[in-house]
XYZ file of C-alpha atoms in Angstrom:
675
model
C -59.758 5.073 17.861
C -60.984 6.032 14.381
C -60.431 3.316 11.818
C -59.208 4.991 8.591
C -60.343 2.024 6.473
C -63.997 2.700 7.230
C -64.360 5.881 5.233
C -63.226 7.588 2.069
C -59.585 8.653 2.283
C -58.962 12.407 2.672
C -55.605 12.247 0.910
C -54.210 13.336 -2.462
C -56.189 11.415 -5.126
C -57.904 9.504 -2.273
C -54.749 7.414 -2.014
C -54.255 4.926 0.814
C -53.239 6.693 4.071
C -50.677 4.052 5.010
C -49.204 5.953 7.966
C -52.603 6.067 9.688
C -53.464 2.404 9.212
C -52.366 0.048 11.962
C -52.232 -3.721 11.597
C -55.007 -3.978 14.186
C -57.367 -1.987 11.951
C -57.810 -4.616 9.235
C -59.940 -7.299 10.834
C -62.506 -4.974 12.477
C -62.662 -2.874 9.296
C -63.289 -5.915 7.106
C -66.011 -7.145 9.481
C -67.710 -3.744 9.557
C -67.483 -3.276 5.798
C -68.915 -6.741 5.182
C -71.904 -5.658 7.253
C -72.151 -2.460 5.224
C -71.999 -4.381 1.945
C -74.686 -6.742 3.238
C -76.972 -3.778 3.928
C -76.360 -2.544 0.377
C -77.329 -5.948 -0.983
C -80.407 -6.066 1.258
C -81.510 -2.754 -0.212
C -81.540 -4.396 -3.662
C -83.515 -7.452 -2.569
C -85.871 -5.243 -0.569
C -86.686 -3.064 -3.562
C -90.387 -3.511 -4.357
C -89.994 -2.341 -7.937
C -89.820 -4.836 -10.796
C -86.192 -5.919 -11.272
C -84.424 -4.147 -14.115
C -80.882 -3.444 -15.185
C -80.446 -0.284 -13.110
C -82.075 -1.342 -9.837
C -80.511 -4.807 -9.806
C -77.481 -5.358 -12.086
C -75.972 -1.852 -11.937
C -76.936 -1.524 -8.258
C -75.187 -4.793 -7.400
C -72.065 -3.634 -9.234
C -71.895 -0.616 -6.899
C -72.041 -2.602 -3.659
C -69.005 -3.180 -1.447
C -66.716 -0.529 -2.927
C -65.077 0.391 0.396
C -64.823 -3.294 1.308
C -63.014 -3.886 -1.970
C -60.511 -1.128 -1.236
C -59.849 -2.295 2.339
C -59.414 -5.884 1.151
C -57.019 -4.802 -1.602
C -54.926 -2.811 0.851
C -54.701 -5.748 3.228
C -53.854 -8.468 0.713
C -51.432 -6.270 -1.209
C -49.528 -5.601 1.998
C -49.711 -9.251 2.968
C -47.831 -9.972 -0.273
C -45.393 -7.045 -0.271
C -44.797 -6.153 3.395
C -46.168 -8.851 5.662
C -45.387 -9.807 9.237
C -46.539 -12.436 11.728
C -49.577 -10.404 12.762
C -50.733 -9.859 9.171
C -50.213 -13.535 8.369
C -52.407 -14.505 11.314
C -54.967 -11.897 10.284
C -55.032 -13.308 6.747
C -56.086 -16.665 8.176
C -59.077 -14.928 9.795
C -60.011 -12.492 7.031
C -59.857 -14.922 4.088
C -62.740 -17.140 5.269
C -64.764 -14.044 6.246
C -64.525 -12.724 2.695
C -65.223 -16.144 1.199
C -68.328 -16.394 3.385
C -69.469 -12.924 2.344
C -69.000 -13.767 -1.332
C -71.135 -16.878 -0.840
C -73.756 -14.831 1.006
C -74.102 -12.746 -2.142
C -73.800 -15.427 -4.815
C -76.061 -17.920 -2.996
C -78.683 -15.327 -2.010
C -81.884 -16.738 -3.488
C -83.797 -13.441 -3.468
C -80.943 -11.619 -5.136
C -80.479 -14.332 -7.761
C -84.231 -14.290 -8.471
C -83.945 -10.612 -9.378
C -80.831 -11.160 -11.492
C -82.498 -14.103 -13.237
C -85.606 -12.042 -13.923
C -83.537 -9.322 -15.608
C -81.610 -11.960 -17.584
C -84.798 -13.585 -18.835
C -86.847 -10.449 -19.501
C -84.314 -7.850 -20.586
C -84.237 -6.942 -24.260
C -80.469 -6.955 -24.601
C -80.716 -5.036 -27.869
C -81.887 -2.122 -25.714
C -78.624 -2.255 -23.755
C -75.348 -0.833 -24.926
C -72.569 -3.446 -25.323
C -70.981 -2.712 -21.934
C -74.282 -3.038 -20.084
C -75.027 -6.272 -21.957
C -71.593 -7.610 -21.028
C -72.155 -6.789 -17.350
C -75.551 -8.496 -17.364
C -74.059 -11.597 -18.959
C -71.128 -11.697 -16.534
C -73.362 -11.139 -13.493
C -75.858 -13.856 -14.368
C -73.191 -16.390 -15.284
C -71.264 -15.475 -12.130
C -74.219 -16.553 -9.998
C -74.634 -19.788 -11.966
C -70.905 -20.589 -11.743
C -70.992 -20.051 -7.987
C -73.874 -22.381 -7.249
C -77.037 -20.274 -7.402
C -78.958 -23.095 -9.122
C -77.930 -25.797 -6.637
C -80.013 -27.353 -3.901
C -79.585 -26.372 -0.271
C -77.251 -29.253 0.611
C -75.010 -28.529 -2.359
C -74.977 -24.810 -1.548
C -73.932 -25.593 2.006
C -71.105 -27.758 0.698
C -69.967 -24.992 -1.703
C -69.749 -22.681 1.315
C -67.624 -25.191 3.226
C -65.300 -25.732 0.282
C -64.810 -22.018 -0.379
C -64.076 -21.373 3.307
C -61.449 -24.089 3.390
C -59.872 -23.126 0.051
C -59.535 -19.503 1.164
C -57.410 -20.598 4.122
C -55.401 -23.218 2.225
C -54.276 -20.710 -0.396
C -53.015 -18.347 2.295
C -51.227 -21.186 4.095
C -49.562 -22.314 0.862
C -48.166 -18.839 0.151
C -47.013 -18.338 3.735
C -45.146 -21.651 3.695
C -43.305 -20.701 0.504
C -42.345 -17.325 1.954
C -41.061 -18.881 5.185
C -39.019 -21.463 3.286
C -37.551 -18.723 1.102
C -36.617 -16.636 4.127
C -35.313 -19.494 6.306
C -32.576 -20.799 4.018
C -29.076 -19.321 3.809
C -25.828 -20.511 2.251
C -23.053 -19.015 4.399
C -19.379 -18.847 3.375
C -16.317 -17.601 5.183
C -13.805 -18.951 2.643
C -13.421 -16.580 -0.311
C -12.386 -19.504 -2.512
C -16.021 -20.604 -2.466
C -16.887 -17.416 -4.379
C -14.722 -18.281 -7.365
C -16.310 -17.169 -10.631
C -18.878 -14.858 -9.081
C -19.001 -11.242 -10.268
C -17.979 -8.625 -7.748
C -21.504 -7.220 -7.542
C -22.813 -10.586 -6.337
C -19.947 -10.913 -3.861
C -20.629 -7.450 -2.435
C -24.351 -8.153 -2.169
C -23.595 -11.395 -0.312
C -21.262 -9.541 2.046
C -23.987 -6.995 2.796
C -26.461 -9.832 3.368
C -24.054 -11.426 5.842
C -23.428 -8.126 7.624
C -27.163 -7.568 7.898
C -27.383 -10.906 9.716
C -24.365 -10.087 11.934
C -22.291 -12.795 10.265
C -18.760 -12.841 8.918
C -18.161 -13.582 5.247
C -20.891 -13.957 2.660
C -24.496 -15.143 2.648
C -26.577 -16.272 -0.328
C -30.329 -16.794 -0.141
C -33.184 -18.163 -2.233
C -34.225 -14.665 -3.306
C -33.737 -14.467 -7.079
C -31.183 -11.604 -7.075
C -29.005 -13.802 -4.854
C -29.842 -17.252 -6.220
C -29.597 -16.468 -9.942
C -26.040 -15.091 -10.158
C -24.752 -17.888 -7.939
C -26.166 -20.618 -10.182
C -24.989 -18.724 -13.248
C -21.398 -17.962 -12.253
C -20.191 -20.020 -9.243
C -17.478 -22.373 -10.443
C -17.731 -24.855 -7.584
C -20.217 -27.371 -8.893
C -20.961 -28.879 -5.477
C -22.055 -25.468 -4.201
C -24.272 -24.861 -7.227
C -25.796 -28.258 -6.524
C -26.412 -27.356 -2.888
C -28.183 -24.093 -3.696
C -30.180 -25.621 -6.541
C -31.275 -28.433 -4.246
C -32.357 -25.955 -1.580
C -34.448 -24.055 -4.125
C -36.001 -27.286 -5.387
C -37.121 -28.465 -1.968
C -38.918 -25.302 -0.835
C -42.024 -26.387 1.085
C -41.104 -30.002 0.221
C -39.256 -30.849 3.418
C -40.293 -32.744 6.512
C -41.218 -29.669 8.517
C -44.173 -27.450 9.372
C -43.872 -25.578 6.046
C -44.440 -28.647 3.874
C -47.104 -27.975 1.235
C -47.797 -31.540 0.078
C -50.948 -31.943 2.175
C -52.127 -28.492 1.050
C -51.720 -29.474 -2.608
C -53.678 -32.682 -2.155
C -56.479 -30.938 -0.308
C -56.666 -27.954 -2.686
C -56.911 -30.140 -5.784
C -59.512 -32.450 -4.210
C -61.666 -29.512 -3.119
C -61.426 -27.760 -6.477
C -62.489 -30.933 -8.240
C -65.383 -31.520 -5.853
C -66.552 -27.935 -6.275
C -66.440 -28.196 -10.066
C -68.393 -31.453 -10.013
C -71.056 -29.932 -7.743
C -71.497 -27.316 -10.461
C -71.850 -29.921 -13.182
C -68.309 -30.004 -14.574
C -66.030 -33.010 -14.877
C -62.987 -31.202 -13.516
C -61.767 -27.871 -12.218
C -60.070 -27.291 -15.579
C -63.391 -27.722 -17.390
C -64.976 -25.239 -14.968
C -62.218 -22.653 -15.432
C -61.907 -22.967 -19.197
C -65.575 -22.275 -19.792
C -64.608 -18.626 -19.210
C -61.372 -18.564 -21.227
C -60.426 -17.896 -24.839
C -59.194 -21.481 -25.167
C -62.625 -22.788 -24.221
C -61.812 -26.407 -23.370
C -59.293 -28.716 -21.742
C -58.791 -30.531 -25.030
C -57.906 -27.339 -26.865
C -55.377 -26.316 -24.204
C -53.650 -29.696 -24.146
C -53.594 -29.826 -27.946
C -52.121 -26.319 -28.065
C -49.381 -27.210 -25.558
C -48.517 -30.494 -27.231
C -48.359 -29.030 -30.712
C -46.038 -26.317 -29.415
C -44.003 -28.990 -27.613
C -43.547 -30.908 -30.849
C -42.197 -27.728 -32.446
C -39.923 -26.790 -29.564
C -38.503 -30.109 -28.422
C -36.013 -30.747 -31.237
C -34.565 -27.255 -30.716
C -34.470 -27.757 -26.946
C -32.705 -31.106 -27.249
C -30.128 -29.554 -29.562
C -29.539 -26.731 -27.063
C -28.971 -29.151 -24.179
C -26.552 -31.194 -26.303
C -24.533 -28.019 -26.828
C -24.445 -27.420 -23.072
C -23.469 -31.033 -22.433
C -20.588 -30.744 -24.912
C -19.411 -27.627 -23.108
C -19.669 -29.311 -19.722
C -17.751 -32.325 -21.014
C -14.762 -30.036 -21.525
C -14.765 -29.618 -17.741
C -14.880 -33.362 -17.190
C -18.621 -33.566 -16.542
C -19.986 -36.702 -18.160
C -23.624 -36.108 -17.153
C -24.942 -32.569 -17.122
C -27.449 -31.881 -14.340
C -30.026 -29.142 -13.628
C -27.611 -27.193 -11.402
C -25.256 -26.977 -14.377
C -27.801 -25.438 -16.734
C -27.522 -21.727 -15.867
C -23.720 -21.955 -15.554
C -23.103 -23.525 -18.962
C -25.903 -21.589 -20.646
C -24.109 -18.409 -19.642
C -20.819 -19.801 -20.926
C -22.495 -20.714 -24.217
C -24.060 -17.272 -24.494
C -20.648 -15.683 -24.027
C -19.135 -17.998 -26.630
C -21.900 -17.447 -29.189
C -22.681 -13.793 -28.714
C -19.575 -12.376 -27.034
C -21.417 -10.901 -24.062
C -22.548 -11.964 -20.630
C -25.502 -10.691 -18.646
C -23.060 -9.426 -16.032
C -21.137 -7.167 -18.407
C -24.406 -5.647 -19.626
C -25.597 -4.685 -16.141
C -23.723 -1.350 -15.942
C -25.773 -0.206 -18.955
C -29.090 -0.988 -17.278
C -29.371 0.970 -14.027
C -32.857 0.552 -12.616
C -33.951 4.180 -12.846
C -32.753 4.398 -16.432
C -34.695 1.279 -17.406
C -37.796 2.570 -15.646
C -37.505 5.861 -17.523
C -37.225 3.939 -20.793
C -40.489 2.165 -19.976
C -42.076 5.530 -19.152
C -40.786 6.972 -22.425
C -42.250 4.039 -24.371
C -45.640 4.679 -22.759
C -45.308 8.325 -23.708
C -44.559 7.581 -27.340
C -47.282 4.942 -27.609
C -50.100 6.402 -25.540
C -49.233 9.998 -24.697
C -48.609 9.279 -20.991
C -46.195 11.083 -18.692
C -45.076 10.199 -15.154
C -44.503 12.777 -12.413
C -42.897 11.901 -9.085
C -45.198 12.626 -6.127
C -43.757 12.961 -2.651
C -47.109 13.904 -1.095
C -48.625 10.437 -1.535
C -48.045 8.070 1.380
C -46.349 4.692 0.897
C -46.157 1.495 2.928
C -42.345 1.324 2.883
C -39.542 3.880 2.391
C -38.390 2.027 -0.747
C -41.754 2.536 -2.472
C -42.069 5.442 -4.917
C -45.266 6.968 -6.301
C -45.802 8.622 -9.678
C -48.809 10.479 -10.944
C -49.632 9.361 -14.457
C -50.837 12.147 -16.755
C -52.430 12.088 -20.191
C -52.250 15.413 -22.000
C -51.722 17.077 -18.627
C -54.781 15.438 -17.044
C -54.678 13.007 -14.131
C -54.849 9.396 -15.319
C -53.675 7.188 -12.441
C -51.220 6.675 -9.606
C -48.362 4.221 -10.083
C -46.556 2.760 -7.049
C -43.181 1.071 -7.650
C -41.597 -1.359 -5.168
C -38.477 -3.002 -6.547
C -36.303 -4.725 -3.926
C -36.509 -7.978 -1.936
C -37.429 -7.857 1.745
C -38.173 -10.462 4.374
C -41.869 -9.564 4.282
C -42.214 -9.687 0.488
C -43.066 -12.842 -1.413
C -40.715 -13.857 -4.250
C -41.317 -12.979 -7.876
C -42.759 -9.947 -9.626
C -46.346 -8.820 -10.063
C -48.700 -5.961 -10.840
C -51.674 -5.214 -8.624
C -54.080 -2.402 -7.858
C -55.076 -0.551 -4.717
C -58.154 0.886 -6.384
C -59.854 0.034 -9.667
C -61.206 2.316 -12.384
C -64.899 2.980 -12.976
C -67.441 5.730 -13.557
C -70.249 6.614 -11.186
C -72.439 9.202 -12.850
C -70.306 12.257 -13.494
C -67.485 10.966 -11.271
C -64.655 9.142 -13.017
C -62.677 7.157 -10.454
C -59.145 6.609 -11.733
C -57.007 3.603 -10.770
C -54.109 3.257 -8.333
C -51.699 0.652 -9.701
C -48.635 -1.022 -8.216
C -45.592 -2.815 -9.655
C -43.840 -5.110 -7.150
C -40.539 -6.809 -8.034
C -37.484 -8.390 -6.443
C -34.600 -6.790 -8.332
C -30.936 -6.585 -7.384
C -30.408 -3.970 -4.689
C -27.904 -1.131 -4.878
C -24.541 -2.370 -3.581
C -22.184 0.077 -1.902
C -21.927 3.106 -4.181
C -23.362 1.244 -7.147
C -27.002 1.861 -8.042
C -29.326 -1.054 -8.686
C -28.023 -2.574 -11.919
C -30.376 -4.931 -13.730
C -29.600 -8.062 -15.638
C -31.184 -8.133 -19.058
C -33.655 -10.679 -17.701
C -34.656 -8.149 -15.054
C -35.015 -5.498 -17.766
C -37.581 -7.680 -19.535
C -39.292 -8.337 -16.191
C -39.621 -4.590 -15.654
C -41.234 -4.136 -19.074
C -43.482 -7.155 -18.488
C -44.938 -5.834 -15.231
C -45.137 -2.322 -16.672
C -47.248 -3.759 -19.495
C -49.674 -5.118 -16.909
C -49.630 -1.710 -15.213
C -50.514 0.040 -18.472
C -53.494 -2.292 -18.843
C -54.738 -0.925 -15.519
C -53.664 2.681 -16.058
C -55.410 3.005 -19.433
C -58.663 1.420 -18.213
C -61.696 3.355 -19.432
C -64.958 1.560 -18.634
C -68.071 2.276 -16.598
C -67.917 -0.834 -14.450
C -65.006 -1.827 -12.233
C -65.632 -5.549 -12.668
C -65.015 -5.114 -16.417
C -62.128 -2.680 -16.060
C -58.391 -2.995 -16.695
C -57.047 -6.501 -16.119
C -60.525 -7.949 -15.441
C -60.373 -9.910 -18.673
C -60.168 -13.593 -19.576
C -57.074 -15.020 -17.911
C -55.539 -16.233 -21.173
C -55.810 -12.673 -22.505
C -54.358 -10.906 -19.469
C -50.726 -11.640 -20.401
C -50.998 -9.988 -23.842
C -50.272 -6.403 -22.664
C -47.364 -7.505 -20.449
C -45.657 -9.769 -22.949
C -46.243 -7.237 -25.710
C -44.051 -4.718 -23.863
C -41.179 -7.195 -23.548
C -40.713 -7.003 -27.328
C -39.315 -3.487 -27.033
C -36.328 -4.782 -25.061
C -35.067 -6.531 -28.191
C -35.487 -3.607 -30.582
C -32.165 -2.123 -31.613
C -33.405 1.437 -32.109
C -35.060 1.455 -28.690
C -32.073 -0.076 -26.901
C -29.857 2.573 -28.430
C -32.029 5.222 -26.799
C -31.613 4.102 -23.194
C -28.870 1.468 -22.713
C -26.137 3.727 -21.346
C -23.397 3.185 -18.776
C -24.539 4.359 -15.349
C -21.224 6.097 -14.621
C -19.959 7.430 -17.951
C -23.186 7.809 -19.920
C -21.511 5.904 -22.746
C -23.965 4.097 -25.026
C -23.975 0.322 -25.048
C -21.541 -0.561 -27.826
C -23.207 -1.176 -31.158
C -21.873 -4.720 -31.398
C -23.388 -5.572 -27.991
C -26.753 -4.178 -29.061
C -26.558 -6.331 -32.187
C -25.721 -9.366 -30.062
C -28.691 -8.779 -27.729
C -30.997 -8.677 -30.733
C -29.367 -11.777 -32.222
C -29.637 -13.566 -28.867
C -33.381 -12.955 -28.601
C -34.058 -16.637 -29.274
C -31.106 -17.994 -27.242
C -32.232 -21.157 -25.379
C -35.815 -20.482 -26.442
C -36.405 -24.140 -27.236
C -35.494 -25.073 -23.667
C -37.445 -22.174 -22.137
C -40.497 -22.987 -24.235
C -40.373 -26.647 -23.255
C -39.996 -25.685 -19.584
C -43.067 -23.421 -19.713
C -45.030 -26.134 -21.494
C -44.057 -28.507 -18.692
C -45.495 -26.115 -16.110
C -48.652 -25.802 -18.186
C -49.064 -29.571 -18.526
C -48.457 -30.065 -14.799
C -51.110 -27.479 -14.006
C -53.581 -29.151 -16.353
C -52.799 -32.589 -14.892
C -53.585 -31.414 -11.361
C -56.847 -29.864 -12.488
C -58.127 -32.516 -14.908
C -57.510 -36.085 -13.737
C -55.969 -34.894 -10.485
C -53.287 -36.291 -8.185
C -53.989 -39.958 -7.343
C -54.303 -40.486 -3.612
C -51.328 -42.780 -3.218
C -48.963 -41.201 -5.739
C -45.930 -39.238 -4.610
C -45.946 -35.634 -5.784
C -42.467 -35.849 -7.336
C -43.460 -39.025 -9.186
C -46.652 -37.326 -10.377
C -44.591 -34.454 -11.772
C -42.295 -36.849 -13.627
C -45.214 -38.813 -15.053
C -47.166 -35.793 -16.266
C -44.286 -33.672 -17.570
C -41.764 -36.343 -18.533
C -41.848 -35.474 -22.238
C -40.703 -31.933 -21.447
C -37.847 -32.901 -19.118
C -34.348 -32.773 -20.558
C -32.415 -33.304 -17.326
C -32.457 -36.203 -14.869
C -34.840 -35.896 -11.928
C -33.287 -34.698 -8.674
C -34.494 -36.899 -5.833
C -35.903 -34.858 -2.955
C -37.020 -31.899 -5.059
C -40.337 -30.962 -6.630
C -41.850 -27.941 -8.361
C -45.390 -28.233 -7.049
C -44.910 -27.353 -3.351
C -43.732 -23.862 -4.304
C -45.864 -23.476 -7.457
C -47.672 -20.453 -6.042
C -49.096 -19.402 -9.403
C -51.562 -22.295 -9.374
C -51.989 -23.036 -5.665
C -51.967 -19.534 -4.147
C -52.589 -17.325 -7.170
C -55.047 -17.038 -10.015
C -53.415 -19.358 -12.554
C -55.047 -22.697 -11.620
C -55.866 -24.426 -14.922
C -54.510 -21.275 -16.534
C -50.718 -21.443 -16.548
C -50.881 -22.270 -20.260
C -51.985 -18.658 -20.754
C -48.358 -17.451 -20.801
C -47.729 -19.417 -23.996
C -51.226 -18.743 -25.356
C -50.712 -15.002 -24.951
C -47.292 -15.223 -26.616
C -49.084 -16.050 -29.862
C -51.112 -12.871 -29.373
C -48.242 -10.605 -28.353
C -45.889 -11.753 -31.124
C -48.632 -11.300 -33.706
C -49.547 -7.874 -32.302
C -45.942 -6.650 -32.268
C -45.413 -7.923 -35.797
C -48.312 -5.661 -36.785
C -46.475 -2.662 -35.306
C -43.282 -3.631 -37.102
C -45.027 -3.556 -40.455
C -44.697 0.233 -40.175
C -42.906 1.334 -36.984
C -42.644 0.009 -33.428
C -44.226 3.274 -32.233
C -46.588 3.680 -35.200
C -49.198 6.232 -34.020
C -52.199 4.742 -35.831
C -51.404 1.229 -34.657
C -50.815 2.503 -31.124
C -54.238 4.162 -31.092
C -55.816 0.839 -32.012
C -53.829 -1.036 -29.360
C -54.680 1.604 -26.755
C -58.339 0.955 -27.486
C -57.743 -2.753 -26.855
C -56.067 -1.980 -23.511
C -58.629 0.559 -22.345
C -61.611 -1.679 -23.133
C -60.822 -4.192 -20.396
C -63.403 -6.969 -20.304
C -66.224 -5.033 -21.965
C -65.739 -6.920 -25.243
C -65.044 -10.589 -25.949
C -61.224 -10.806 -26.145
C -61.100 -12.398 -29.584
C -63.456 -9.739 -30.947
C -61.278 -7.106 -29.275
C -58.143 -8.542 -30.864
C -59.736 -8.789 -34.304
C -60.885 -5.157 -34.026
C -57.229 -4.223 -33.388
C -55.502 -6.524 -35.869
C -58.132 -7.014 -38.539
C -57.938 -10.792 -38.205
C -57.435 -13.525 -35.619
C -53.874 -14.091 -34.329
C -51.565 -16.423 -36.212
C -48.685 -18.395 -34.610
C -46.116 -17.658 -37.326
C -44.717 -14.551 -35.617
C -44.185 -16.415 -32.325
C -42.432 -19.349 -33.966
C -40.159 -17.001 -35.896
C -39.380 -14.827 -32.855
C -38.559 -17.853 -30.707
C -36.385 -19.388 -33.409
C -38.636 -22.454 -33.534
C -38.629 -22.666 -37.295
C -35.771 -24.152 -39.250
C -33.747 -21.692 -41.276
């Protein structure tokens, strides 16, 4: 049987031929393509010519292209449409790829050539992108152990093998815990307070499981409205508790041992490379630069936010007291926050939903990209997808092909929770050929219910714009080298394009353009638009403090680490206590389902969400000095997006803004300055 992953795809735009790929194809394809990539590397080390930029650095950049595509296809599907077979395959493939990466980065002959170019190349003879690639390549070898002795190299290999499996196990445990829990009702009185859309969705969930009544799950479109609207406090408590103990129960999905092992191995690896901690290792390649600077940044922001957050929680507590609650708890937060929003701003998220049908919101995002960057999006039904719910658009710029954009919006059993952007193929140039990217947005939005289309909460609207911002970073990529293209930038810079796009959701003129009732076409009433804009900083003190808590927890794991005998929940309380405004809930913990740092790329980097907020608020303020779609400013920002990692991020930002970012715009936007 021909394995379609082993050759270039003969499809429109060389897109992934999903219908031809069987689950059984992945492992043999990965093994074969690793061998092919090894032969490509051997050709570099076997070159008798004196090492130079072209025959070593540029040649190395070109190796393993088909392996990269096959790996992307596999791991993207393992996140968005997995099954038992793929999960088992991930356990086999992950260490294979880790081993291959080590074979490259610990190859003494290859490093000798790279080192020779680094030491002998006149970098003034290179253009800036070539110089950046040389710098990144050389430092990549150093940061992966090329200068270590044989025993240390062997240990690096062992650690990387084990970490590759642990990360997969962590994510699989979270997914299983999310899928395994249900809250099943047959008494309609238990649904008191819930909007009809949530009730209908729960009925469909129950019917899909061949059950009577209503079923709620830990998927966000089910969990969120229940915690926000269900009047029965004991039931809110039950669902909140279930969410808080994901992968923290006495069963086979418990992630506590994985956390301990991951953090120990990361620390050991960093120390082998000469760093005190994993955070020190990571932050060497970040805008922040050091652990001290990150912690100082988070604590200074905490000092600003905490008084506002405490005031917000007092307001909620006063509201709860009217219902006889003398001690407000975490499962009360969403419920009373929604009540307070309604009291302050005369609207609820639920009443806004009819004005934000999914397709309408998506079109608004497309229109924004058109006005900013001259992009248009054309539906393609000739490009294969991995699930019937996935849609593909060709992205055009002035009528010319720019990218493919896949959209996948609804929860499924095989899809991990949350929302993310990813790519199936990166952007780069190879001589005269310009390979354009294939980008994907994956979300877990509220499904259509009965005859109603998918109607988004305003939070989901901002999520759509956030992930679309990431997608634009990939779509607009325009570099020669894939490893410097699109989102291949410093991690505390990567959230700038996504968070920048969220700003448009709070702009009155833009909301007026697209917020229209899905049935009547009636515009969102002017007073509601005004209230959305006014509510932009609602509960921002609390939300800021919560994000800071996550950032401090991440830094604690990756600096001093988790003491061997300390309970994970106690560790969380000790390291984030200053950010906690509610009593601890015994039996729950954040860490066992904190996939961002234990199964994703945010280890010692979760602070980047807040770091990038300084950038995005400052950047959007620059637009607002003239117009939110100001053409000249958009051209400058497009240059920032298209440059990827070819320029130091601070230099890139200064080239756009004319100066370094200032925090004033963020503090003002978040309402963290006194009137």
